């Protein structure tokens, strides 16, 4: 005998079953999530990992307070940018010695773009995504002006065709595997291959991918990559970013920012800059140790975690949210801009609604944290380490209720500069 | 009746008197100094201010852990680079709205050097100190290569004469008011005036001056300045640095690093970069909030402190240490390279001895933390907020004893990369 369930009841039963069968459920305890909050903004700022407060307290009170300057050696501060870089490397498919952490994504991007252009000095084009995150576009423009290059903005879907025609003039292509607005996932392997077929370099911004899905930068042959520490890596507000440079480029890598910590003999006080061997030459100045070691502690949330499992759960979560949206929100005027095809989906779902801002504000007041991107996109990030299917149904139901009841301000005042 | 005291006894009596009469003595309680340690390395890494642990715990557990993404507005994270910049501004004589904090000194220096060169596009020379801190020299070379400038290295003492002859070709002079090796203090006002007389810009690296003595960047007419957060400001290991740009340059200031947080409408996702008004255009990427707010808490150690008093005590301390060295160490082969003239002395004393490295290691084992700069300099920094005259006598006596007794390794193994 079957019972006809209402859509919410059927979704609730499905969520309960999926969550009960989830082998990753215990990982949620690795995060200190506030009670009664559904946190769907881990693609913007990850929540506090449980390991961080005690680790940071140790850094502050024992390492800094008691160890003082000696902690640069005794507590491994000096090596931290390379050690944290290697820890991130394990999450992006990079063998040790190719990844460094310490500066902001924007600074690392500048370094990567400039260094990549220097590796292809006779090619006049820098190709990037017209829909790339603003800082990627602005820094591409800045590097191009400085190096007398021309920026071409080419949609990811058009990139192979563009490279087939103009690739011999392209120095570097700079893209993200995940569109930060729609969550669309592009084929890194194919696009990297197309760049290489043209003799160009491939630079990837992994901000919305690192920690969210398996990446394989070494195997794919990625030349350079950057990414931030505070989204899916949950390293804390403004956590240092990382820079990956494939080993084959190290010997000739020229950084535009030859700070003292990247010197071969940083305490030799030499007149001339001699770059350190390997990825250490991409170090710049003294890194923000407190933020860097908080990120290092945060990364322990991935201990023993297989990113293939993360990916499988993430797709289950985003697929479930798309089903919730289809059943509960489409009738109220929402449309999804995230691909239904799992192979083309990152770890977020984005819905379009003309009152996106007011709805996100009202959702937050009801304990569901999402975010919006102007003018009309609501973004729901899922981090498989702590998100449940039940979380997503809760979000969809609350969004349905407040839309149906018009229980939101259609033109809310700006809460502040961050929207 | 006078009693002929031994040199140590006389110095001990003098230290006791000076410390007893010190109106700043209560400020020492604003730092969590380890017991039985004499910390004379605040010019390299300041000790832990008492306000930091609780402030950072609040940032981590409440602001990040509970407030999540909303803390960018609700807890003022977004404004932090400008707010902390202004707090540092009060210590360097900068009116609000001209100082920003967030990246490393090296990154801020790159920004300052490049932006300064852009303000004098028709002038081919970048002039800097041959004895400048390495990162200053390396980045000057990098900016010069990029902008097709020529670097001229001119000793501070020779700068006025050089500017009188060649100043019309100079875009920017980049100096520090305090030599990081010898502690010699240069005349910022006179050198800035000489640069201006030649139509050049004056860029100052305040790493070894900010928080150690009164500075007056607005009144002197400094064009740009940078400085770190972790020396005399005691902001913690790798604390974010600051960048000051005089208001008169804001409207035309072009940053080489146009990251998204410096955009006039950072969440508008515009295709083109439009710089924010004022110093906010010098913001780059998302700053390391944990390190930045630790620095903000650390700066409260200066609450109610007059830097003129800091300077007076600092000179008393360094003068006393020079006297101690004269009486106790000169007979053992030490020479001072720090000017005896108070007007030419920063906030450190540097002694020369061929076994500097072994002596600094042995001193640390005996609870006196100094540092060395290759090949033969021992540096003793004094931070008037917590250093006592007794601390300095203790350091001098221990150094005398272990030198006299040859109780040190003349060629110690490297403890690690930081020396």
PDB file of C-alpha atoms in Angstrom, chain B residues 204-307:
ATOM      1  CA  UNK B 204      59.421  56.459   4.137  1.00  0.00           C
ATOM      2  CA  UNK B 205      59.618  52.963   5.559  1.00  0.00           C
ATOM      3  CA  UNK B 206      58.580  53.402   9.195  1.00  0.00           C
ATOM      4  CA  UNK B 207      59.038  49.762  10.281  1.00  0.00           C
ATOM      5  CA  UNK B 208      61.648  50.682  12.885  1.00  0.00           C
ATOM      6  CA  UNK B 209      60.067  53.989  13.889  1.00  0.00           C
ATOM      7  CA  UNK B 210      56.278  53.644  14.197  1.00  0.00           C
ATOM      8  CA  UNK B 211      55.401  53.391  17.877  1.00  0.00           C
ATOM      9  CA  UNK B 212      58.987  54.035  18.947  1.00  0.00           C
ATOM     10  CA  UNK B 213      59.172  57.807  18.566  1.00  0.00           C
ATOM     11  CA  UNK B 214      56.931  60.723  17.593  1.00  0.00           C
ATOM     12  CA  UNK B 215      56.388  60.960  13.875  1.00  0.00           C
ATOM     13  CA  UNK B 216      54.693  63.727  12.065  1.00  0.00           C
ATOM     14  CA  UNK B 217      54.069  62.599   8.519  1.00  0.00           C
ATOM     15  CA  UNK B 218      51.338  65.161   7.805  1.00  0.00           C
ATOM     16  CA  UNK B 219      53.275  68.134   9.172  1.00  0.00           C
ATOM     17  CA  UNK B 220      56.527  67.132   7.505  1.00  0.00           C
ATOM     18  CA  UNK B 221      54.751  66.631   4.188  1.00  0.00           C
ATOM     19  CA  UNK B 222      55.653  62.981   3.715  1.00  0.00           C
ATOM     20  CA  UNK B 223      54.125  61.717   0.472  1.00  0.00           C
ATOM     21  CA  UNK B 224      53.895  58.012   1.176  1.00  0.00           C
ATOM     22  CA  UNK B 225      54.915  55.769   4.035  1.00  0.00           C
ATOM     23  CA  UNK B 226      54.720  52.117   4.965  1.00  0.00           C
ATOM     24  CA  UNK B 227      55.489  50.207   8.128  1.00  0.00           C
ATOM     25  CA  UNK B 228      54.937  46.873   9.759  1.00  0.00           C
ATOM     26  CA  UNK B 229      52.582  45.950  12.574  1.00  0.00           C
ATOM     27  CA  UNK B 230      54.746  43.506  14.505  1.00  0.00           C
ATOM     28  CA  UNK B 231      57.727  45.459  15.792  1.00  0.00           C
ATOM     29  CA  UNK B 232      57.089  48.415  18.110  1.00  0.00           C
ATOM     30  CA  UNK B 233      53.338  48.111  17.515  1.00  0.00           C
ATOM     31  CA  UNK B 234      53.422  44.574  18.994  1.00  0.00           C
ATOM     32  CA  UNK B 235      50.661  43.328  16.698  1.00  0.00           C
ATOM     33  CA  UNK B 236      51.867  39.738  16.594  1.00  0.00           C
ATOM     34  CA  UNK B 237      53.909  37.620  14.197  1.00  0.00           C
ATOM     35  CA  UNK B 238      53.475  38.883  10.650  1.00  0.00           C
ATOM     36  CA  UNK B 239      50.864  41.422  11.758  1.00  0.00           C
ATOM     37  CA  UNK B 240      49.541  43.339   8.750  1.00  0.00           C
ATOM     38  CA  UNK B 241      51.511  46.361   7.631  1.00  0.00           C
ATOM     39  CA  UNK B 242      50.196  49.823   6.871  1.00  0.00           C
ATOM     40  CA  UNK B 243      50.331  52.192   3.935  1.00  0.00           C
ATOM     41  CA  UNK B 244      49.995  55.952   4.314  1.00  0.00           C
ATOM     42  CA  UNK B 245      49.356  58.173   1.311  1.00  0.00           C
ATOM     43  CA  UNK B 246      49.060  61.915   1.830  1.00  0.00           C
ATOM     44  CA  UNK B 247      45.594  63.171   0.995  1.00  0.00           C
ATOM     45  CA  UNK B 248      46.890  65.490  -1.728  1.00  0.00           C
ATOM     46  CA  UNK B 249      47.761  62.435  -3.847  1.00  0.00           C
ATOM     47  CA  UNK B 250      44.543  60.459  -3.400  1.00  0.00           C
ATOM     48  CA  UNK B 251      42.623  61.735  -6.393  1.00  0.00           C
ATOM     49  CA  UNK B 252      45.266  60.603  -8.868  1.00  0.00           C
ATOM     50  CA  UNK B 253      46.682  57.648  -6.975  1.00  0.00           C
ATOM     51  CA  UNK B 254      46.973  54.562  -9.177  1.00  0.00           C
ATOM     52  CA  UNK B 255      47.576  51.330  -7.374  1.00  0.00           C
ATOM     53  CA  UNK B 256      49.413  48.551  -9.207  1.00  0.00           C
ATOM     54  CA  UNK B 257      47.207  46.046  -7.352  1.00  0.00           C
ATOM     55  CA  UNK B 258      43.586  46.966  -8.101  1.00  0.00           C
ATOM     56  CA  UNK B 259      41.939  44.255  -6.024  1.00  0.00           C
ATOM     57  CA  UNK B 260      38.202  44.117  -5.571  1.00  0.00           C
ATOM     58  CA  UNK B 261      38.070  45.626  -2.070  1.00  0.00           C
ATOM     59  CA  UNK B 262      39.518  48.908  -3.409  1.00  0.00           C
ATOM     60  CA  UNK B 263      36.701  49.288  -5.916  1.00  0.00           C
ATOM     61  CA  UNK B 264      34.247  52.184  -5.521  1.00  0.00           C
ATOM     62  CA  UNK B 265      31.374  49.659  -5.529  1.00  0.00           C
ATOM     63  CA  UNK B 266      32.954  46.381  -4.438  1.00  0.00           C
ATOM     64  CA  UNK B 267      29.742  44.375  -4.696  1.00  0.00           C
ATOM     65  CA  UNK B 268      28.529  45.925  -7.929  1.00  0.00           C
ATOM     66  CA  UNK B 269      30.531  43.385  -9.939  1.00  0.00           C
ATOM     67  CA  UNK B 270      31.306  46.026 -12.560  1.00  0.00           C
ATOM     68  CA  UNK B 271      33.373  45.045 -15.570  1.00  0.00           C
ATOM     69  CA  UNK B 272      35.792  47.944 -15.131  1.00  0.00           C
ATOM     70  CA  UNK B 273      37.806  48.913 -12.085  1.00  0.00           C
ATOM     71  CA  UNK B 274      36.732  52.237 -10.628  1.00  0.00           C
ATOM     72  CA  UNK B 275      38.860  53.140  -7.614  1.00  0.00           C
ATOM     73  CA  UNK B 276      37.142  53.996  -4.351  1.00  0.00           C
ATOM     74  CA  UNK B 277      37.532  57.581  -3.162  1.00  0.00           C
ATOM     75  CA  UNK B 278      40.350  58.345  -0.760  1.00  0.00           C
ATOM     76  CA  UNK B 279      42.789  55.895   0.745  1.00  0.00           C
ATOM     77  CA  UNK B 280      40.269  53.058   0.334  1.00  0.00           C
ATOM     78  CA  UNK B 281      41.519  52.732  -3.239  1.00  0.00           C
ATOM     79  CA  UNK B 282      44.743  51.329  -1.809  1.00  0.00           C
ATOM     80  CA  UNK B 283      42.880  48.327  -0.410  1.00  0.00           C
ATOM     81  CA  UNK B 284      43.698  45.163  -2.328  1.00  0.00           C
ATOM     82  CA  UNK B 285      42.084  41.801  -1.548  1.00  0.00           C
ATOM     83  CA  UNK B 286      40.240  40.393   1.444  1.00  0.00           C
ATOM     84  CA  UNK B 287      42.504  41.110   4.430  1.00  0.00           C
ATOM     85  CA  UNK B 288      43.539  38.537   7.065  1.00  0.00           C
ATOM     86  CA  UNK B 289      40.895  39.537   9.597  1.00  0.00           C
ATOM     87  CA  UNK B 290      42.178  37.480  12.538  1.00  0.00           C
ATOM     88  CA  UNK B 291      45.665  38.979  12.293  1.00  0.00           C
ATOM     89  CA  UNK B 292      44.258  42.422  11.593  1.00  0.00           C
ATOM     90  CA  UNK B 293      41.984  42.459  14.645  1.00  0.00           C
ATOM     91  CA  UNK B 294      44.767  41.096  16.845  1.00  0.00           C
ATOM     92  CA  UNK B 295      46.790  44.121  15.737  1.00  0.00           C
ATOM     93  CA  UNK B 296      43.860  46.397  16.524  1.00  0.00           C
ATOM     94  CA  UNK B 297      43.681  45.010  20.060  1.00  0.00           C
ATOM     95  CA  UNK B 298      47.463  45.338  20.423  1.00  0.00           C
ATOM     96  CA  UNK B 299      47.313  49.029  19.559  1.00  0.00           C
ATOM     97  CA  UNK B 300      45.244  49.685  22.688  1.00  0.00           C
ATOM     98  CA  UNK B 301      48.550  49.373  24.574  1.00  0.00           C
ATOM     99  CA  UNK B 302      49.139  52.939  23.309  1.00  0.00           C
ATOM    100  CA  UNK B 303      45.876  54.285  24.746  1.00  0.00           C
ATOM    101  CA  UNK B 304      46.590  57.554  26.520  1.00  0.00           C
ATOM    102  CA  UNK B 305      50.307  57.329  25.788  1.00  0.00           C
ATOM    103  CA  UNK B 306      52.145  60.405  24.543  1.00  0.00           C
ATOM    104  CA  UNK B 307      54.869  59.454  22.081  1.00  0.00           C
TER     105      UNK B 307
END
